[in-house]
Short mmCIF file of C-alpha atoms and ligand atoms in Angstrom, two decimals:
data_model
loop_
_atom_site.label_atom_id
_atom_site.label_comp_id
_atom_site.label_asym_id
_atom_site.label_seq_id
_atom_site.Cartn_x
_atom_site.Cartn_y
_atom_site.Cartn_z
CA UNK A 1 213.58 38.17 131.19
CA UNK A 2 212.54 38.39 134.80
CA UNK A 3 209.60 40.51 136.06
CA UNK A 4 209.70 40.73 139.99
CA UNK A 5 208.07 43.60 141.07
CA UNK A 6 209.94 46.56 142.55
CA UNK A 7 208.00 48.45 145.38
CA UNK A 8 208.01 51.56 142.99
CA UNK A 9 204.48 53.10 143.05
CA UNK A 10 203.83 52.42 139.39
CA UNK A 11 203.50 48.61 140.24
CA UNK A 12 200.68 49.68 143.05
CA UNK A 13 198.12 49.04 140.61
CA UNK A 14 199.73 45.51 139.38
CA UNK A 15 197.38 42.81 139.91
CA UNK A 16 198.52 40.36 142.66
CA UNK A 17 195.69 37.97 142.74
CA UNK A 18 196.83 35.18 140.20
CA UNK A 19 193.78 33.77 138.62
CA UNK A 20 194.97 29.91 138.58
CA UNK A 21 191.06 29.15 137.09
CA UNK A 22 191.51 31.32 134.32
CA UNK A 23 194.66 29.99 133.13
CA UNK A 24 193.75 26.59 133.71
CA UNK A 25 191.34 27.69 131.19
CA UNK A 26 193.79 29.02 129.06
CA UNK A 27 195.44 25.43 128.85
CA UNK A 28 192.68 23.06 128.43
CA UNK A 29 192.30 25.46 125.26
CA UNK A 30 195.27 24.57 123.97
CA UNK A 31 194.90 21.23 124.38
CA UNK A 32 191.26 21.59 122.88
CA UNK A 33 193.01 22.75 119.99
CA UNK A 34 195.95 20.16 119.48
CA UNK A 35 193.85 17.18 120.14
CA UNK A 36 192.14 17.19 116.08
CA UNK A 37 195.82 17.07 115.34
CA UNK A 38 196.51 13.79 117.05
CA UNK A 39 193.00 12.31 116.26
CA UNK A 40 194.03 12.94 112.07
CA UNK A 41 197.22 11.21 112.87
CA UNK A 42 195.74 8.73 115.08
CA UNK A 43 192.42 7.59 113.72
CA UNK A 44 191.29 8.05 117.55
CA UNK A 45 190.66 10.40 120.42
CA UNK A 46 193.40 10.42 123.08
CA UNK A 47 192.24 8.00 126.12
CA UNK A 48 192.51 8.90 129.43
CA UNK A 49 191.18 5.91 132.25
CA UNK A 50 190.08 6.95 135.38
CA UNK A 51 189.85 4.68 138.47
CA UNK A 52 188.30 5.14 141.87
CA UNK A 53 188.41 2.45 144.55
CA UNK A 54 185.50 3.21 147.74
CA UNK A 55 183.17 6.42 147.60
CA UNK A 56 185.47 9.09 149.81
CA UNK A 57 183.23 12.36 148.47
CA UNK A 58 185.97 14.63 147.79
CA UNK A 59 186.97 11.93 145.96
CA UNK A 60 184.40 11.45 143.76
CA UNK A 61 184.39 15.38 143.32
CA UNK A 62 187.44 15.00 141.82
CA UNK A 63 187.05 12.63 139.51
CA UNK A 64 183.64 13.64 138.02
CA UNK A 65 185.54 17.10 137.31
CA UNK A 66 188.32 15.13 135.37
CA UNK A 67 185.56 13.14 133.40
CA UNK A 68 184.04 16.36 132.50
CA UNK A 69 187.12 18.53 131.46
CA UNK A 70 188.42 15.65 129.28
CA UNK A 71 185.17 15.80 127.41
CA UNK A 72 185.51 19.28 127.10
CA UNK A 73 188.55 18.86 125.33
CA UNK A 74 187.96 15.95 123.52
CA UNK A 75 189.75 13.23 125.60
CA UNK A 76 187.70 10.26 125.84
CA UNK A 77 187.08 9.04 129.04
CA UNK A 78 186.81 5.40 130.66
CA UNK A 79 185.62 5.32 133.78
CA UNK A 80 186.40 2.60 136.54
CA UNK A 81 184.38 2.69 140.04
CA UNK A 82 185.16 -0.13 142.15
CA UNK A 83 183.70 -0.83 145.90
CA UNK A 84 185.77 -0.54 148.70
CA UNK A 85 186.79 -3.88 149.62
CA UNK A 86 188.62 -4.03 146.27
CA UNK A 87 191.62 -6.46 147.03
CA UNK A 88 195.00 -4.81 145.58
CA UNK A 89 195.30 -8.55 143.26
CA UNK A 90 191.46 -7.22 141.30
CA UNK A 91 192.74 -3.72 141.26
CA UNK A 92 196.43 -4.71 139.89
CA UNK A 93 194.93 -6.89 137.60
CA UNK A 94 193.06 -3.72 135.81
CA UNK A 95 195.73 -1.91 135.59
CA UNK A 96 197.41 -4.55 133.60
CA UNK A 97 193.99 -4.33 131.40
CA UNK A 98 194.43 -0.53 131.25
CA UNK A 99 198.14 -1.00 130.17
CA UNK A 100 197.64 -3.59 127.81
CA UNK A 101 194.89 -1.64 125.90
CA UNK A 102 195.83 0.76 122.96
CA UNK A 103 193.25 2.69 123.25
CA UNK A 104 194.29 4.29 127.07
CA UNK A 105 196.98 6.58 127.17
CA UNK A 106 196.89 8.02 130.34
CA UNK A 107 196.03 5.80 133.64
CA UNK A 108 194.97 7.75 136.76
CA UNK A 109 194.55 6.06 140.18
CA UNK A 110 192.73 8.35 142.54
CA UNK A 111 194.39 8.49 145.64
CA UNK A 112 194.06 8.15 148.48
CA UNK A 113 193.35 3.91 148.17
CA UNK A 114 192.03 1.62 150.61
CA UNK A 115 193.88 0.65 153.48
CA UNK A 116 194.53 -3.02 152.42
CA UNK A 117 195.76 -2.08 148.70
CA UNK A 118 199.93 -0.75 148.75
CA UNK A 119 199.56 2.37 147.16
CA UNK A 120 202.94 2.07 145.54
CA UNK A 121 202.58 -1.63 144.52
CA UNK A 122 199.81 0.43 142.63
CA UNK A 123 201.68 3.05 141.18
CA UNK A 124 204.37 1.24 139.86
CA UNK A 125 202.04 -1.57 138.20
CA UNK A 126 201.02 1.42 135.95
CA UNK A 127 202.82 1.42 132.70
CA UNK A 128 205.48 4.80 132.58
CA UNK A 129 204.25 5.59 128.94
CA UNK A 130 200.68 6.10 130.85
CA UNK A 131 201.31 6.79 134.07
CA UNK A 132 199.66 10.64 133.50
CA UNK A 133 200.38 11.34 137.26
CA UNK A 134 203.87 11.32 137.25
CA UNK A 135 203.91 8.92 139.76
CA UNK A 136 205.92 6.03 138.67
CA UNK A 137 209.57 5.87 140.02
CA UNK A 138 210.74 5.91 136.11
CA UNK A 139 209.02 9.15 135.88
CA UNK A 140 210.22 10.30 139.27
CA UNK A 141 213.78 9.42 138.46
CA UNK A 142 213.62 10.78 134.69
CA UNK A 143 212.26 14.47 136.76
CA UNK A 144 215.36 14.23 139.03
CA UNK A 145 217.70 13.62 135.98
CA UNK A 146 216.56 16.53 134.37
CA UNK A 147 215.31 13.99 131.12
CA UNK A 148 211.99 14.53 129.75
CA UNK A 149 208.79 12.34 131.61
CA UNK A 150 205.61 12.42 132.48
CA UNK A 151 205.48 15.27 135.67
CA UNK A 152 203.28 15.60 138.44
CA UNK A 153 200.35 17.76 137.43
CA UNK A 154 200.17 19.92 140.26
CA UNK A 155 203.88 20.62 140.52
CA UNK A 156 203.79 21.27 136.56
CA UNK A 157 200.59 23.70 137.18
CA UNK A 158 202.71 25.97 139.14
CA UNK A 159 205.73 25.74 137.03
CA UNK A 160 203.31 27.02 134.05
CA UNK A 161 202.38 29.39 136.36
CA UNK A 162 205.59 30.71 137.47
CA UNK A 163 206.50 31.01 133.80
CA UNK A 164 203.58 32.69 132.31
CA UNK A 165 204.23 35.31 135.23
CA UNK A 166 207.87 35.44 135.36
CA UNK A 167 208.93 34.59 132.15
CA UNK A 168 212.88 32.81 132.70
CA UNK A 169 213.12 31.71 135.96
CA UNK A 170 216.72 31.44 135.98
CA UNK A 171 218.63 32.69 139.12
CA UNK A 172 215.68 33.49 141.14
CA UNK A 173 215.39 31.96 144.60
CA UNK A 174 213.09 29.25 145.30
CA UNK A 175 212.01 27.85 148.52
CA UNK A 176 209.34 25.21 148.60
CA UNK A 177 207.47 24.50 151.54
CA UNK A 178 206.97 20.89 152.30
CA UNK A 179 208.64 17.94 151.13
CA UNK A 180 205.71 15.49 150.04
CA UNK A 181 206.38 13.17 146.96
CA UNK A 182 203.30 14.47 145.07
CA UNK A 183 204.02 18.08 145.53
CA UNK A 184 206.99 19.44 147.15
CA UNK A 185 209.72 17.37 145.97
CA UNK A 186 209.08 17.56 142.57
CA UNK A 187 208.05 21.03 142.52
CA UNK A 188 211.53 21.52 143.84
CA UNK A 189 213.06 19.36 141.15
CA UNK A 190 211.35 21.25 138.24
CA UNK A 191 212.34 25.26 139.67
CA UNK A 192 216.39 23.34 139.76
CA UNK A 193 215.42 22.56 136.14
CA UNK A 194 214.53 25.95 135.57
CA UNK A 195 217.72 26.90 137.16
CA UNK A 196 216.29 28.40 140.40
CA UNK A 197 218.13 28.22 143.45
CA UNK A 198 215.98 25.87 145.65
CA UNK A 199 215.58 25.14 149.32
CA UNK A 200 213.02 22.98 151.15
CA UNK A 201 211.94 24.14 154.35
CA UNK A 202 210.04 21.49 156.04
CA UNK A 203 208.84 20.44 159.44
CA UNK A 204 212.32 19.80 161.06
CA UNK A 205 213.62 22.83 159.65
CA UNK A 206 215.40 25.90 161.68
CA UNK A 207 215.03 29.48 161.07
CA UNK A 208 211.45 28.85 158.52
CA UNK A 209 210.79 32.52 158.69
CA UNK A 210 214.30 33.84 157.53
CA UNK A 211 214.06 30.82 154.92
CA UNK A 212 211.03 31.95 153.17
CA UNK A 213 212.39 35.53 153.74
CA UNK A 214 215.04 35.10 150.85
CA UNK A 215 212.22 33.78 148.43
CA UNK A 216 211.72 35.25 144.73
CA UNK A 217 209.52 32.28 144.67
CA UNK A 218 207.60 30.55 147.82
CA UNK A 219 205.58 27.71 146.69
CA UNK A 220 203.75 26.53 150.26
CA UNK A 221 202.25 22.40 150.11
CA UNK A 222 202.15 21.63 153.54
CA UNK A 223 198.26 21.40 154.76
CA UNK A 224 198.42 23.22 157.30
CA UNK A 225 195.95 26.42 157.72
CA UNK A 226 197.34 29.65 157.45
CA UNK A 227 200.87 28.92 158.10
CA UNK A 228 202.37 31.28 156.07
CA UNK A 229 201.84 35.04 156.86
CA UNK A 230 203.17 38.56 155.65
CA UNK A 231 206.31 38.15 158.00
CA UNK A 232 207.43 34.74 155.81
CA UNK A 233 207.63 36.94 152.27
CA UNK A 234 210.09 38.89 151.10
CA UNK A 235 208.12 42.26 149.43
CA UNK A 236 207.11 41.45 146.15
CA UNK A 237 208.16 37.83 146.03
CA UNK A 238 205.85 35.10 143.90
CA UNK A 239 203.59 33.24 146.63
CA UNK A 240 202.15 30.25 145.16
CA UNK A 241 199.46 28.59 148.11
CA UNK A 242 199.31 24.68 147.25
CA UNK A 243 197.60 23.79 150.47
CA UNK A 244 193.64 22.78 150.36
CA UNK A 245 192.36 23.04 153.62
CA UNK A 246 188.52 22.69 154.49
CA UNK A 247 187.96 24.59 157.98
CA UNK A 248 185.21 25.25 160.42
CA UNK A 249 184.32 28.53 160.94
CA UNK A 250 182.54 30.13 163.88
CA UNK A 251 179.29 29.66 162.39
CA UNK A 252 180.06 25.78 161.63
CA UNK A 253 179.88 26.47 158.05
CA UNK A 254 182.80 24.52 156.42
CA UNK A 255 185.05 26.67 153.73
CA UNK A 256 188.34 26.12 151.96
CA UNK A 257 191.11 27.86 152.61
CA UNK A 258 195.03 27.51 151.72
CA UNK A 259 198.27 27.31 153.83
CA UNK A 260 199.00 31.10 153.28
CA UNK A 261 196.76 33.67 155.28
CA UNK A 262 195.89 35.59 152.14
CA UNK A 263 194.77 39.04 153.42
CA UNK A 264 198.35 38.62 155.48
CA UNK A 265 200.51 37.73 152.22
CA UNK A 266 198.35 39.69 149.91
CA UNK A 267 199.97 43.06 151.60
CA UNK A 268 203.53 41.97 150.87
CA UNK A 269 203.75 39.64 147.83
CA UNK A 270 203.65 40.53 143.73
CA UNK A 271 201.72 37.80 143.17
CA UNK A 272 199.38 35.25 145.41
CA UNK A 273 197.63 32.56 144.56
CA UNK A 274 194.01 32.62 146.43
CA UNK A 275 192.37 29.23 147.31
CA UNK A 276 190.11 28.31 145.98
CA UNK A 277 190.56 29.36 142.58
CA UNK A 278 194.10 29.59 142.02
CA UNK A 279 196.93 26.08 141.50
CA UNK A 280 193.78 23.51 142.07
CA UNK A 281 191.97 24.28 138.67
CA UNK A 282 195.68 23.74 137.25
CA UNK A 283 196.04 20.59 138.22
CA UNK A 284 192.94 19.09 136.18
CA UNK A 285 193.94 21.26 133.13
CA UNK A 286 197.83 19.69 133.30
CA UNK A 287 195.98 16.25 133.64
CA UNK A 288 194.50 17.45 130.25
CA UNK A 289 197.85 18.05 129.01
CA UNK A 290 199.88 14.66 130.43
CA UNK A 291 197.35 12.83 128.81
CA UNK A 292 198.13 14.60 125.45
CA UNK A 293 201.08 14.82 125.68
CA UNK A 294 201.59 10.64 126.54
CA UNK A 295 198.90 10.01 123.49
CA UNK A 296 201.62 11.74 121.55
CA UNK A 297 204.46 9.83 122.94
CA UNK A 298 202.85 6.37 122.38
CA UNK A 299 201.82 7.27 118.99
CA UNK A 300 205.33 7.97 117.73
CA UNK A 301 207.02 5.00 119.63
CA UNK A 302 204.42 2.69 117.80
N1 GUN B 401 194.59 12.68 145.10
C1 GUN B 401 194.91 13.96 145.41
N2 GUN B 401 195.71 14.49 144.47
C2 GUN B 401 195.92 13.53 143.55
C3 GUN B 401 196.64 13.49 142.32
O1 GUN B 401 197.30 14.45 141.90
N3 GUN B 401 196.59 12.31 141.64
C4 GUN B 401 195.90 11.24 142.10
N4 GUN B 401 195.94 10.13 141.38
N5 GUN B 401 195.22 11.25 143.22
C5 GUN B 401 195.22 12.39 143.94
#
């Protein structure tokens, strides 16, 4: 059942704002809860590694929120700092550690690497059964086949999302906004799934505005501020804001903001995710749920 809003007045009061941090709550709660379940089966937590090559602080942000949530739901953490002149030979040869250990399910590279370390000889060292990022070209090829792998967890953070709000997304239009690997192709790849009709507006594109126009859904991962306004969404369409953007204002004070303007979109669309607070939290919480979910798969191929 789909539930786009009409313009009628009774939706007025309909909240648009979609809290991303409290359903990314929502999530790590139900992995809180299935993880006993796989440790009686198991005889062990689920094992999530963590690795971090230099000291880039938003970086290290990151990661010290993924060691904490996995505590929180009782994932056990291994973390892996290494300096910055790592050579890619010492950091391939821990990932063959990390693969090679039972107790690791889920292997998670921090990017972005070094510049002298090949950030896809990296990602493709990683074993497929762990490779919790959805990263690996297995994974990426099992997404485009429509077979089941391990997905990107921001790109399965708004599909969640989507759902939750939307229910079945079938026959809705989708146009996704950007075409990285991490984000935009895959995103696009999981709304065909979902049997959305998808475009990909990107840089080279014509006629962006009339693009995003025919949107039911218009997930936006390009980093660029404030790209998107009110004249890109179609009234009542699904905005989803992927872009993380740290900006100076007048004052000099740095603060995020997305690649939507929100007080712009919030006029138009049903629903609008703010930043922060809205797809970023879900990407930690589907971390969460990769690593489950490959703990799971390793435990009944062994
Ligand atoms: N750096 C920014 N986003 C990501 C992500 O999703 N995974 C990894 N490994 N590094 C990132």
């Amino acid at each position: 059942m789909n539930h786009l809003s009409s313009s009628c007045a009774s939706e007025v009061t309909r909240n648009v704002v979609m809290d991303g941090k409290a359903f990314a709550q929502k999530i790590r709660a139900e992995v809180a809860e299935q993880v006993p379940a796989f440790v009686a089966d198991a005889g062990r937590q689920p094992g999530l590694a963590v690795v971090l090559v230099g000291s880039d602080p938003a970086s290290q942000v990151y990661v010290r929120t993924k060691m904490r949530q996995a505590a929180e739901v009782g994932i056990k953490s291994f973390q892996h700092l290494l300096g910055v002149d790592t050579t890619q030979a010492q950091l391939l040869s821990l990932i063959e550690i990390l693969n090679q250990d039972d107790s690791i399910d889920g292997i998670l590279v921090q990017l972005p690497l070094p510049k002298q370390i090949n950030e896809t000889a990296v990602i493709e060292a990683i074993d497929p059964a762990k490779d919790v990022d959805g990263f690996h070209p297995i994974n990426v090829g099992r997404l485009s086949a429509g077979h089941p792998g391990m997905v990107p967890c921001t790109p399965l953070g708004c599909l969640l999302l989507l759902q939750d709000r939307l229910g079945d997304l079938s026959g809705l239009k989708a146009v996704v906004v950007g075409r990285s690997n991490i984000v935009g192709k895959p995103i696009g790849q999981l709304l065909l799934n979902a049997n959305c009709t998808v475009t990909t507006v990107h840089s080279r594109s014509q006629h962006i505005v009339e693009e995003c126009r025919q949107a039911d859904i218009l997930v936006v991962a390009v980093g660029r501020p404030c790209m998107i306004g009110d004249e890109h969404i179609k009234p009542g369409a699904i905005v989803l804001d992927v872009g993380i953007n740290r900006i100076a204002d007048a004052q000099g004070e740095t603060r995020l903001v997305g690649d939507v303007d929100f007080d712009a979109a919030i006029t138009t669309a049903g629903g609008l995710t703010p930043v922060p607070g809205g797809i970023g939290p879900m990407t930690v919480a589907c971390l969460m749920r990769n690593t489950l979910t490959a703990a799971r798969q390793r435990l009944l191929a062994h």
